[in-house]
XYZ file of C-alpha atoms in Angstrom:
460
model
C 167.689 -71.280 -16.043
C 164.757 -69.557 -16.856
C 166.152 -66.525 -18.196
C 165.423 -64.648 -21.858
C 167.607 -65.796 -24.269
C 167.844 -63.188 -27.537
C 170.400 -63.406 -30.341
C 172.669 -60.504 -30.729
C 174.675 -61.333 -34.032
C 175.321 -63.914 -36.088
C 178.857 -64.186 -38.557
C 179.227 -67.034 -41.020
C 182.754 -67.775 -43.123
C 182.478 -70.395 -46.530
C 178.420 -70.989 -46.449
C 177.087 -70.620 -49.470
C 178.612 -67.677 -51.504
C 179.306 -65.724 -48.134
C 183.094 -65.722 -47.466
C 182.342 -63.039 -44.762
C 179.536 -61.478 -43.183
C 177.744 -60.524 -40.198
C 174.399 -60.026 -39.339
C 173.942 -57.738 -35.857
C 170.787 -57.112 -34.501
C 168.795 -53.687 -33.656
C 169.572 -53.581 -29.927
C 173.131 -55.335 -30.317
C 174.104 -52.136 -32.989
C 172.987 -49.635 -30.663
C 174.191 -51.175 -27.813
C 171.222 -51.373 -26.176
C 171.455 -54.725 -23.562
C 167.637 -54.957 -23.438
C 165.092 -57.420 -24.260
C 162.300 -55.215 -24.041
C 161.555 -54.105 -27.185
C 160.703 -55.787 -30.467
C 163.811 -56.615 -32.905
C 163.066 -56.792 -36.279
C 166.032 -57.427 -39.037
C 165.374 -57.636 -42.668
C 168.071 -58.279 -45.266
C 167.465 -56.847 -48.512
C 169.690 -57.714 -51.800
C 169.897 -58.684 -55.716
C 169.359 -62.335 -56.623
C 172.247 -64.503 -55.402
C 173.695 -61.835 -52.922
C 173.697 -64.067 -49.959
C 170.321 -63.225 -48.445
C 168.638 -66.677 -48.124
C 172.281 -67.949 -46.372
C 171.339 -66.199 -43.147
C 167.894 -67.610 -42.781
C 169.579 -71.558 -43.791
C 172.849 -71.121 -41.337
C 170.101 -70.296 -38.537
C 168.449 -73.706 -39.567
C 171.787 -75.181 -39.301
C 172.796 -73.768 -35.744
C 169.285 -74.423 -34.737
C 169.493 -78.325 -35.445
C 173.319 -78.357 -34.146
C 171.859 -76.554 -30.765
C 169.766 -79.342 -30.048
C 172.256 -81.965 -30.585
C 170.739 -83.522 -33.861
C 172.877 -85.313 -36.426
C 174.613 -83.180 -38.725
C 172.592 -83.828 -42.060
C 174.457 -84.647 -44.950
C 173.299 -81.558 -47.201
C 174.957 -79.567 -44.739
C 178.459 -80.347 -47.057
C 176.332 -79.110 -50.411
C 176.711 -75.440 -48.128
C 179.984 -74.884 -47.621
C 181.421 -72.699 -50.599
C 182.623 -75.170 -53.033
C 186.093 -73.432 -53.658
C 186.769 -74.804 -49.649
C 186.273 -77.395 -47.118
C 185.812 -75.368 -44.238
C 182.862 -73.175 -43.055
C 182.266 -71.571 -39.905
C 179.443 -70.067 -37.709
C 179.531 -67.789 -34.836
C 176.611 -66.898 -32.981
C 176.236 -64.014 -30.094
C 173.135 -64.079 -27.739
C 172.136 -62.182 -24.614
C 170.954 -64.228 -21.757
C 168.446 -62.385 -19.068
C 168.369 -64.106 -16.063
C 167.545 -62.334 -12.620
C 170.168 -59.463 -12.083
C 172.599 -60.850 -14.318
C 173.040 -60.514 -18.047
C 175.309 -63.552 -19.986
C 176.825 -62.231 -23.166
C 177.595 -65.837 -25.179
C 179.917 -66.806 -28.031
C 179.466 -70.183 -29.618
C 181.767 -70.730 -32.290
C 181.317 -73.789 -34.814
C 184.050 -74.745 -37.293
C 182.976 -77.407 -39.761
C 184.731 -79.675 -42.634
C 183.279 -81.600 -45.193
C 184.475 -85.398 -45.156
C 183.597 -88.118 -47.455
C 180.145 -88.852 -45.464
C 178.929 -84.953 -45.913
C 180.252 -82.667 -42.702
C 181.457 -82.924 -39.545
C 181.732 -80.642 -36.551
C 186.218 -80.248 -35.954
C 185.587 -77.487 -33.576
C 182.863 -75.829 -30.785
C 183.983 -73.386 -28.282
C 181.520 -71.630 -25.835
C 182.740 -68.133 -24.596
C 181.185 -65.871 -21.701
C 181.176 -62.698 -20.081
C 178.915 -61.816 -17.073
C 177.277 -58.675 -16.143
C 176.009 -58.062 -12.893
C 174.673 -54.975 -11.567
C 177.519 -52.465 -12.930
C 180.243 -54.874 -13.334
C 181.021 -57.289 -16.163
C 183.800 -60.240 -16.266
C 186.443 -60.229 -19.157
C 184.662 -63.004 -22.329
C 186.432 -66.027 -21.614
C 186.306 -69.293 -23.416
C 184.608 -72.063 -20.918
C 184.348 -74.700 -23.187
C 186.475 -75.775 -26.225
C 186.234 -79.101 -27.920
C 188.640 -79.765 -30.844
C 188.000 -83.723 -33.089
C 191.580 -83.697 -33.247
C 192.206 -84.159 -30.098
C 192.043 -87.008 -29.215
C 193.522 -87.511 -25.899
C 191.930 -84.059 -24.524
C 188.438 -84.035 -23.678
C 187.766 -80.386 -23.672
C 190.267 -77.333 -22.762
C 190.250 -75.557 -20.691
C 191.326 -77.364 -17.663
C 189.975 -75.996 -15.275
C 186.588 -75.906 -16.361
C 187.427 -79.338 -17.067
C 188.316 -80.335 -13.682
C 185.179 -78.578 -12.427
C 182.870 -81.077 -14.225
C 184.670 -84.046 -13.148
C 184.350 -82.654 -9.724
C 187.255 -85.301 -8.604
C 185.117 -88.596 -9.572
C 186.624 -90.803 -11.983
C 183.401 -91.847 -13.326
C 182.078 -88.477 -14.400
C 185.752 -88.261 -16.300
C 184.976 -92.005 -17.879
C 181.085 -90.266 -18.743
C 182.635 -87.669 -20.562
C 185.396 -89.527 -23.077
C 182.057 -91.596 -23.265
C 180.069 -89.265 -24.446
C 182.959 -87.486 -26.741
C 183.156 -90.594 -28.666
C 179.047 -90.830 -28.781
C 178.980 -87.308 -30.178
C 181.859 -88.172 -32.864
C 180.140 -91.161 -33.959
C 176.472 -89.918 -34.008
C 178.484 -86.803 -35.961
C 176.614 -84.023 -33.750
C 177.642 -81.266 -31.601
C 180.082 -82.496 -28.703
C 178.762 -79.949 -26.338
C 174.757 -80.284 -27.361
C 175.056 -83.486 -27.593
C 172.426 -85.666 -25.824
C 175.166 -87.832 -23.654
C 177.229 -84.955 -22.865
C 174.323 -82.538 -22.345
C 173.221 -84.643 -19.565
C 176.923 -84.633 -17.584
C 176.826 -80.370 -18.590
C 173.028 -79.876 -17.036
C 173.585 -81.439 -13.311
C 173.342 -79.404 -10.461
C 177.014 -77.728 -9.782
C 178.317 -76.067 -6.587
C 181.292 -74.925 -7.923
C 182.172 -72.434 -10.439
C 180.470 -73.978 -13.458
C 177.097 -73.286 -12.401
C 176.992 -70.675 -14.353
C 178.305 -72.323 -17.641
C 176.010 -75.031 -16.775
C 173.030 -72.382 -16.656
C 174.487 -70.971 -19.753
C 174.665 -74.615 -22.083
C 170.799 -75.193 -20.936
C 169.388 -72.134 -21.701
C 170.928 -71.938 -25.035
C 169.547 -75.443 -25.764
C 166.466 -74.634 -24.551
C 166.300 -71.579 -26.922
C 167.010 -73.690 -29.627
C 164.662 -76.552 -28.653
C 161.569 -74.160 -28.023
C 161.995 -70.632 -29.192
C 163.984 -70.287 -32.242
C 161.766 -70.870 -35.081
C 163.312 -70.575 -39.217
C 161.161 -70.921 -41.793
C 163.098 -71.466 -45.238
C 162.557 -71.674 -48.399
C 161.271 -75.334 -48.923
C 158.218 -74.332 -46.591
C 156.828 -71.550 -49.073
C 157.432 -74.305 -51.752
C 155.352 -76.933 -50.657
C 152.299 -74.183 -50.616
C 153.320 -72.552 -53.976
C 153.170 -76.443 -55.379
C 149.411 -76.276 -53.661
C 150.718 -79.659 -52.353
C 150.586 -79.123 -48.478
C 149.999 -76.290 -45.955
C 152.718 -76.915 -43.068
C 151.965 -74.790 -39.982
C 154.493 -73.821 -37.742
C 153.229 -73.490 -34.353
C 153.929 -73.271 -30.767
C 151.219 -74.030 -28.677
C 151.208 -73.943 -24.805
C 148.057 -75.434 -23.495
C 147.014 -77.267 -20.539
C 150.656 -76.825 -18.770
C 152.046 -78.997 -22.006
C 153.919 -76.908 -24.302
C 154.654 -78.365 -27.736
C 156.158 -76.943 -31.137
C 156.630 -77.793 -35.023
C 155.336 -77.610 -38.304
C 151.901 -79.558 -38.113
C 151.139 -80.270 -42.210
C 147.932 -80.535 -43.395
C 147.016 -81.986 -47.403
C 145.985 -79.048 -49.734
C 144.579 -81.129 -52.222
C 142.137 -83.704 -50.094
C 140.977 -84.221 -46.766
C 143.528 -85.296 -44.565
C 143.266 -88.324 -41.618
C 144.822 -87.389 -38.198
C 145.248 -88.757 -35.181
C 143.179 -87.788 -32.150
C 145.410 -85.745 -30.597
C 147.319 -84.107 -34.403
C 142.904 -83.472 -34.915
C 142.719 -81.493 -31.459
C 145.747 -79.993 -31.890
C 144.817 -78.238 -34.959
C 141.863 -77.358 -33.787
C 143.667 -75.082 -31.239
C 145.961 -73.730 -33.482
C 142.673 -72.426 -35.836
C 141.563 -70.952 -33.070
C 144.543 -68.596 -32.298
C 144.467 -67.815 -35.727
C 141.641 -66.898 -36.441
C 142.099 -64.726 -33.222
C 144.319 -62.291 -35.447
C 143.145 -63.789 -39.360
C 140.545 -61.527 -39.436
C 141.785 -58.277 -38.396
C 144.286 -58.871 -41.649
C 141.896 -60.158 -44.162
C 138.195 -58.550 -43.331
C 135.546 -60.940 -42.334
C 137.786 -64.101 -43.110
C 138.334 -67.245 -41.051
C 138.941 -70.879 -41.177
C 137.813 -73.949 -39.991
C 138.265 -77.127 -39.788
C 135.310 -79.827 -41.250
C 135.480 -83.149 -39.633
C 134.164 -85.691 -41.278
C 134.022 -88.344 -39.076
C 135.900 -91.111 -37.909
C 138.519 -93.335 -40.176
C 140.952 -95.845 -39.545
C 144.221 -95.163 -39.565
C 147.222 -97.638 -41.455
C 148.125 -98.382 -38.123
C 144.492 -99.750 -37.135
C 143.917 -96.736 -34.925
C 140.704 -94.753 -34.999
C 141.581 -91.447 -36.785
C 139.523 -88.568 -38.066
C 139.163 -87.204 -41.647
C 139.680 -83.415 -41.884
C 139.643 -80.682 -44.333
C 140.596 -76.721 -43.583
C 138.242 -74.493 -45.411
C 137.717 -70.767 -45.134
C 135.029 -68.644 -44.460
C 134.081 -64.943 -45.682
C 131.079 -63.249 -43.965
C 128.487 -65.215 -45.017
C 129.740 -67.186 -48.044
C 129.493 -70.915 -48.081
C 133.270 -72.222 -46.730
C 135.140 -72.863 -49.603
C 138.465 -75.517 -49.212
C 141.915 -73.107 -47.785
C 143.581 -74.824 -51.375
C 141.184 -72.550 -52.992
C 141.980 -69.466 -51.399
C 145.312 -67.425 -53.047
C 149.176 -68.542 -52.341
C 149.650 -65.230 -50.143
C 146.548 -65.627 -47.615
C 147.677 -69.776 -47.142
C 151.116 -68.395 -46.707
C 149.894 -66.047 -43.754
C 148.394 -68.738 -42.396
C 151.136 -71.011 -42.454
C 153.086 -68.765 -40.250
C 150.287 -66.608 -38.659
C 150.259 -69.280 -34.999
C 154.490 -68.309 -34.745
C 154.226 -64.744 -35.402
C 151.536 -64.545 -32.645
C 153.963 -66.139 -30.422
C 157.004 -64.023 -31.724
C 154.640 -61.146 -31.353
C 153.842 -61.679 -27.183
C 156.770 -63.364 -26.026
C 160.418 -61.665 -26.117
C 162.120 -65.272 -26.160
C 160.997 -66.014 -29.685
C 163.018 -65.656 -32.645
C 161.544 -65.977 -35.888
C 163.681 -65.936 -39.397
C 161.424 -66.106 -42.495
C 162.649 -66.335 -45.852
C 161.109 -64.371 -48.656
C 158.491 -63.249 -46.353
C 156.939 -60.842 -49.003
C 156.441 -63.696 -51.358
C 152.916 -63.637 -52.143
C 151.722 -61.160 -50.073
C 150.411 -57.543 -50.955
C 153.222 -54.979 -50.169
C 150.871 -52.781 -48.611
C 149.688 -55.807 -46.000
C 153.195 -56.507 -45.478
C 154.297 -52.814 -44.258
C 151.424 -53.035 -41.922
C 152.645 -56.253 -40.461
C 156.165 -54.986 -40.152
C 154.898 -51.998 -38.594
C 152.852 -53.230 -36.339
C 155.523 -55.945 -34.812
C 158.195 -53.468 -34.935
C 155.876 -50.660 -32.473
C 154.052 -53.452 -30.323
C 155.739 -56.931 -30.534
C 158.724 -58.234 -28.085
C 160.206 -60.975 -30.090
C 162.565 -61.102 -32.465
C 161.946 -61.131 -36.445
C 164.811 -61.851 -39.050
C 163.608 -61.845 -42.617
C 164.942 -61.573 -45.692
C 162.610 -59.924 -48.951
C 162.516 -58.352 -52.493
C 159.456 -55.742 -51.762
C 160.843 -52.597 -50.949
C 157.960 -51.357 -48.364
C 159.737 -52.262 -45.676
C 162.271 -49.689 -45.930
C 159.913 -46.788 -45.821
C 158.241 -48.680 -42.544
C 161.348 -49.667 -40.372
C 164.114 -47.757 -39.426
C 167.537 -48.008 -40.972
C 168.930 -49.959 -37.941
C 166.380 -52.864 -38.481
C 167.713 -52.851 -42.076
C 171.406 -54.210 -43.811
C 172.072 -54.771 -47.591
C 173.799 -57.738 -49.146
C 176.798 -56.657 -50.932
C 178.276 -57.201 -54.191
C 181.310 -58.124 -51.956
C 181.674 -61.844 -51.160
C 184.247 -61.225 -47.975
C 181.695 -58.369 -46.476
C 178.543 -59.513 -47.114
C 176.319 -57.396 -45.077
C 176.025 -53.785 -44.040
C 174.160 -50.744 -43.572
C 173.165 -48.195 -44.983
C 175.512 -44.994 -44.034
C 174.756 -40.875 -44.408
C 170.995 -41.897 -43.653
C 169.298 -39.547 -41.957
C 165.899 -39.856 -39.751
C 163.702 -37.451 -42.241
C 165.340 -39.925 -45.166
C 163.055 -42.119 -46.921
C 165.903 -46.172 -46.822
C 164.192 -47.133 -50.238
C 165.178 -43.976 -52.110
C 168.137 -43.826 -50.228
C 168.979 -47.945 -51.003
C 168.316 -46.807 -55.005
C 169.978 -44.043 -55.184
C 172.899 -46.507 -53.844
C 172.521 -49.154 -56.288
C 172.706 -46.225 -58.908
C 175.321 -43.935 -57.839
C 177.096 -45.949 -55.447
C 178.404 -43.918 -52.366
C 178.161 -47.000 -49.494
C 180.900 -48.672 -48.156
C 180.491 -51.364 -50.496
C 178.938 -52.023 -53.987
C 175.599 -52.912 -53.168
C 174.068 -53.950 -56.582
C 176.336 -55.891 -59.453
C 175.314 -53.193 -62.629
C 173.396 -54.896 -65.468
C 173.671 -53.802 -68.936
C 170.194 -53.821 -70.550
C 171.615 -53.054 -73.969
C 173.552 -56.415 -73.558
C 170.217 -58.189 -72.034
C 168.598 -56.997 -74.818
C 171.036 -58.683 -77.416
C 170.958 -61.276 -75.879
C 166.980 -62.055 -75.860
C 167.165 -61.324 -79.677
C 170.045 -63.974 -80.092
C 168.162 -66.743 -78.287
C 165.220 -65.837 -80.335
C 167.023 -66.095 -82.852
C 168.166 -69.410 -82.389
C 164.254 -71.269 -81.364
């Protein structure tokens, strides 16, 4: 399936300090079954509020999506009062005339190795034309059971198609998936019994498990927190690309040394050479007369024995002598660490791109621009979370919710908003006087801030 693939909500139980709360995206809250239009959702909130949990359970449901092992740190995520967390994700599906509306549910439980996947169910509803099926669950896969291979049934029987060898391939695969501790129905063993051609009935569920992996294979893209630190450390610059050149099409973070020139490969030299190239495309239109490029100089030999080349990225102003990038400010590397993506986010409506603290290090009035600019022109999808307030007076209050001060409703909007309103006097007047549905700031007491500041200085 070839189809558009856009995520509609996503709800997460126990991760982090987030008992309870839902994200739901522009088009999704205004029930608008569309993927032509940008979506752009920023979550705003006080220290510790949950914000930074959205952007790592899409990391999480990104790596379970493509059937990777379940990393250990996963465990350090589920809310240490529990042992159980759990993730649902919605998406949209466009593909030809008909419109998939997908549940994936994930229940995990820590065990003494880190966490482990005890439950997956896939749910789906069709639309076509002006008629739409009633959600059912197609696939669900419990650990516990141990003599079922997945309920229901029928769906069941569909895959097995009547050959006792595609039954023996699946209880195969079920026990590869438990023992590699990844996702059952992502899984690489199972995924290939799931993805062959079907007459029957689960063609469509079939069409529905690849383009979800394909989504999270090649279009969802989260950039967390760790990635700003490397650059704030002025250690490395990792760019996150997705480059499709020459029929190939290829995606990661490609990292390149801050602090010396770097040896690549060949093909790691070209490669970067193309993604400098779309930058700077866009670089200078947001930073007058700047650009990069990258200095080779020359050929060096590898660990391996292989020929390799040493590089260095430096920048460019007009006509100043290039400078190295580590030289240039923590905001403009930042931009360019992410500038290839949001290109691709911008043009293509099957990209999803979660940033965390996006604002950090970049001038608030850049960063309305940016916002503005995607949210008017782009056709991706942007989820961000930030502390700068400018993108409240630039979006509008649908592509906008507030962490709470309530653990078991984490996230909502803003309500009695009007369209003359301006969300970031609105959003302060809130924290102030209260009025939402839920306490959206926990008060402070300067006086007692104060005190205390004295008594520690006091006490040095």
């Amino acid at each position: 399936m070839d189809g558009i693939v856009r995520l509609a909500s996503l709800e997460l139980s126990n991760i982090k300090n987030v008992k309870n709360g839902k994200i739901i995206m522009p088009n999704t809250y205004k029930k608008n079954m569309s993927y032509n239009n940008a979506e752009i959702l920023g979550v705003y909130g006080q220290n510790g509020s949950g914000k930074t949990a959205v952007i790592d359970t899409l990391y999480f449901l990104q790596k379970i999506m493509i059937g990777s092992t379940l990393n250990e740190e996963m465990a350090d995520y589920i809310d240490v009062n529990d042992n159980q967390a759990r993730i649902v994700a919605d998406f949209n599906i466009f593909e030809d005339n008909n419109i998939y509306e997908v549940t994936y549910r994930i229940d995990l439980q820590k065990n003494n190795k880190g966490v482990e996947i005890i439950q997956e169910t896939l749910s789906c509803a069709i639309n076509t034309g002006a008629s739409r099926s009633n959600k059912t669950v197609f696939m669900d896969y419990n650990r516990k059971e141990k003599e079922r291979i997945f309920m229901p049934k029928k769906r069941l029987e569909e895959v097995i198609e009547g050959n006792q060898e595609n039954r023996t391939d699946l209880i195969v695969a079920k026990r590869m998936a438990e023992k590699s501790n990844c996702s059952y129905i992502f899984g690489e063993s199972s995924r290939e019994i799931f993805l062959r051609n079907y007459d029957n009935n689960f063609k469509d569920y079939s069409q529905v498990i690849e383009a979800l992996f394909h989504f999270a294979l090649k279009n969802l893209f989260v950039i967390r927190n760790t990635h700003s630190g490397v650059i704030s450390a002025n250690f490395v610059l990792p760019m996150a690309f997705k480059i499709e050149h020459n029929q190939i099409g290829m995606r990661g973070d490609l990292t390149v040394s801050l602090t010396e020139p770097v040896v690549l490969k060949e093909e790691e030299k070209d490669l970067l050479q193309i993604i400098v190239e779309h930058i700077n495309i866009v670089l200078c239109t947001i930073i007058p007369e700047m650009k990069i490029e990258v200095r080779n100089y020359g050929q060096q030999l590898l660990d391996s024995g292989e020929n390799g080349y040493r590089v260095e990225l430096v920048s460019i102003r007009g006509n100043m002598p290039p400078i190295p990038i580590r030289m240039e400010s923590e905001g403009i590397i930042k931009i360019i660490s992410i500038l290839n993506i949001l290109i691709q986010a911008f043009g293509n409506p099957s990209i999803c791109l979660a940033i965390d603290e996006l604002d950090a290090g970049i001038f608030e009035y850049m960063l309305g621009e940016l916002l503005d600019i995607f949210h008017k022109s782009a056709k991706g999808q942007l989820i961000f979370t930030s502390h700068n307030l400018r993108a409240l007076e630039m979006l509008d209050k649908d592509s906008i919710m507030f962490s709470t001060a309530n653990p078991n409703r984490r996230y909502i909007r803003m309500k009695h908003v009007k369209a003359t309103n301006n969300l970031r006097d609105t959003y302060l007047r809130g924290i102030t006087l209260g009025g939402q549905d839920e306490v959206i700031y926990e008060a402070t007491d300067s006086l007692k801030m104060a005190r205390a500041f004295r008594k520690a200085g006091r006490r040095i």
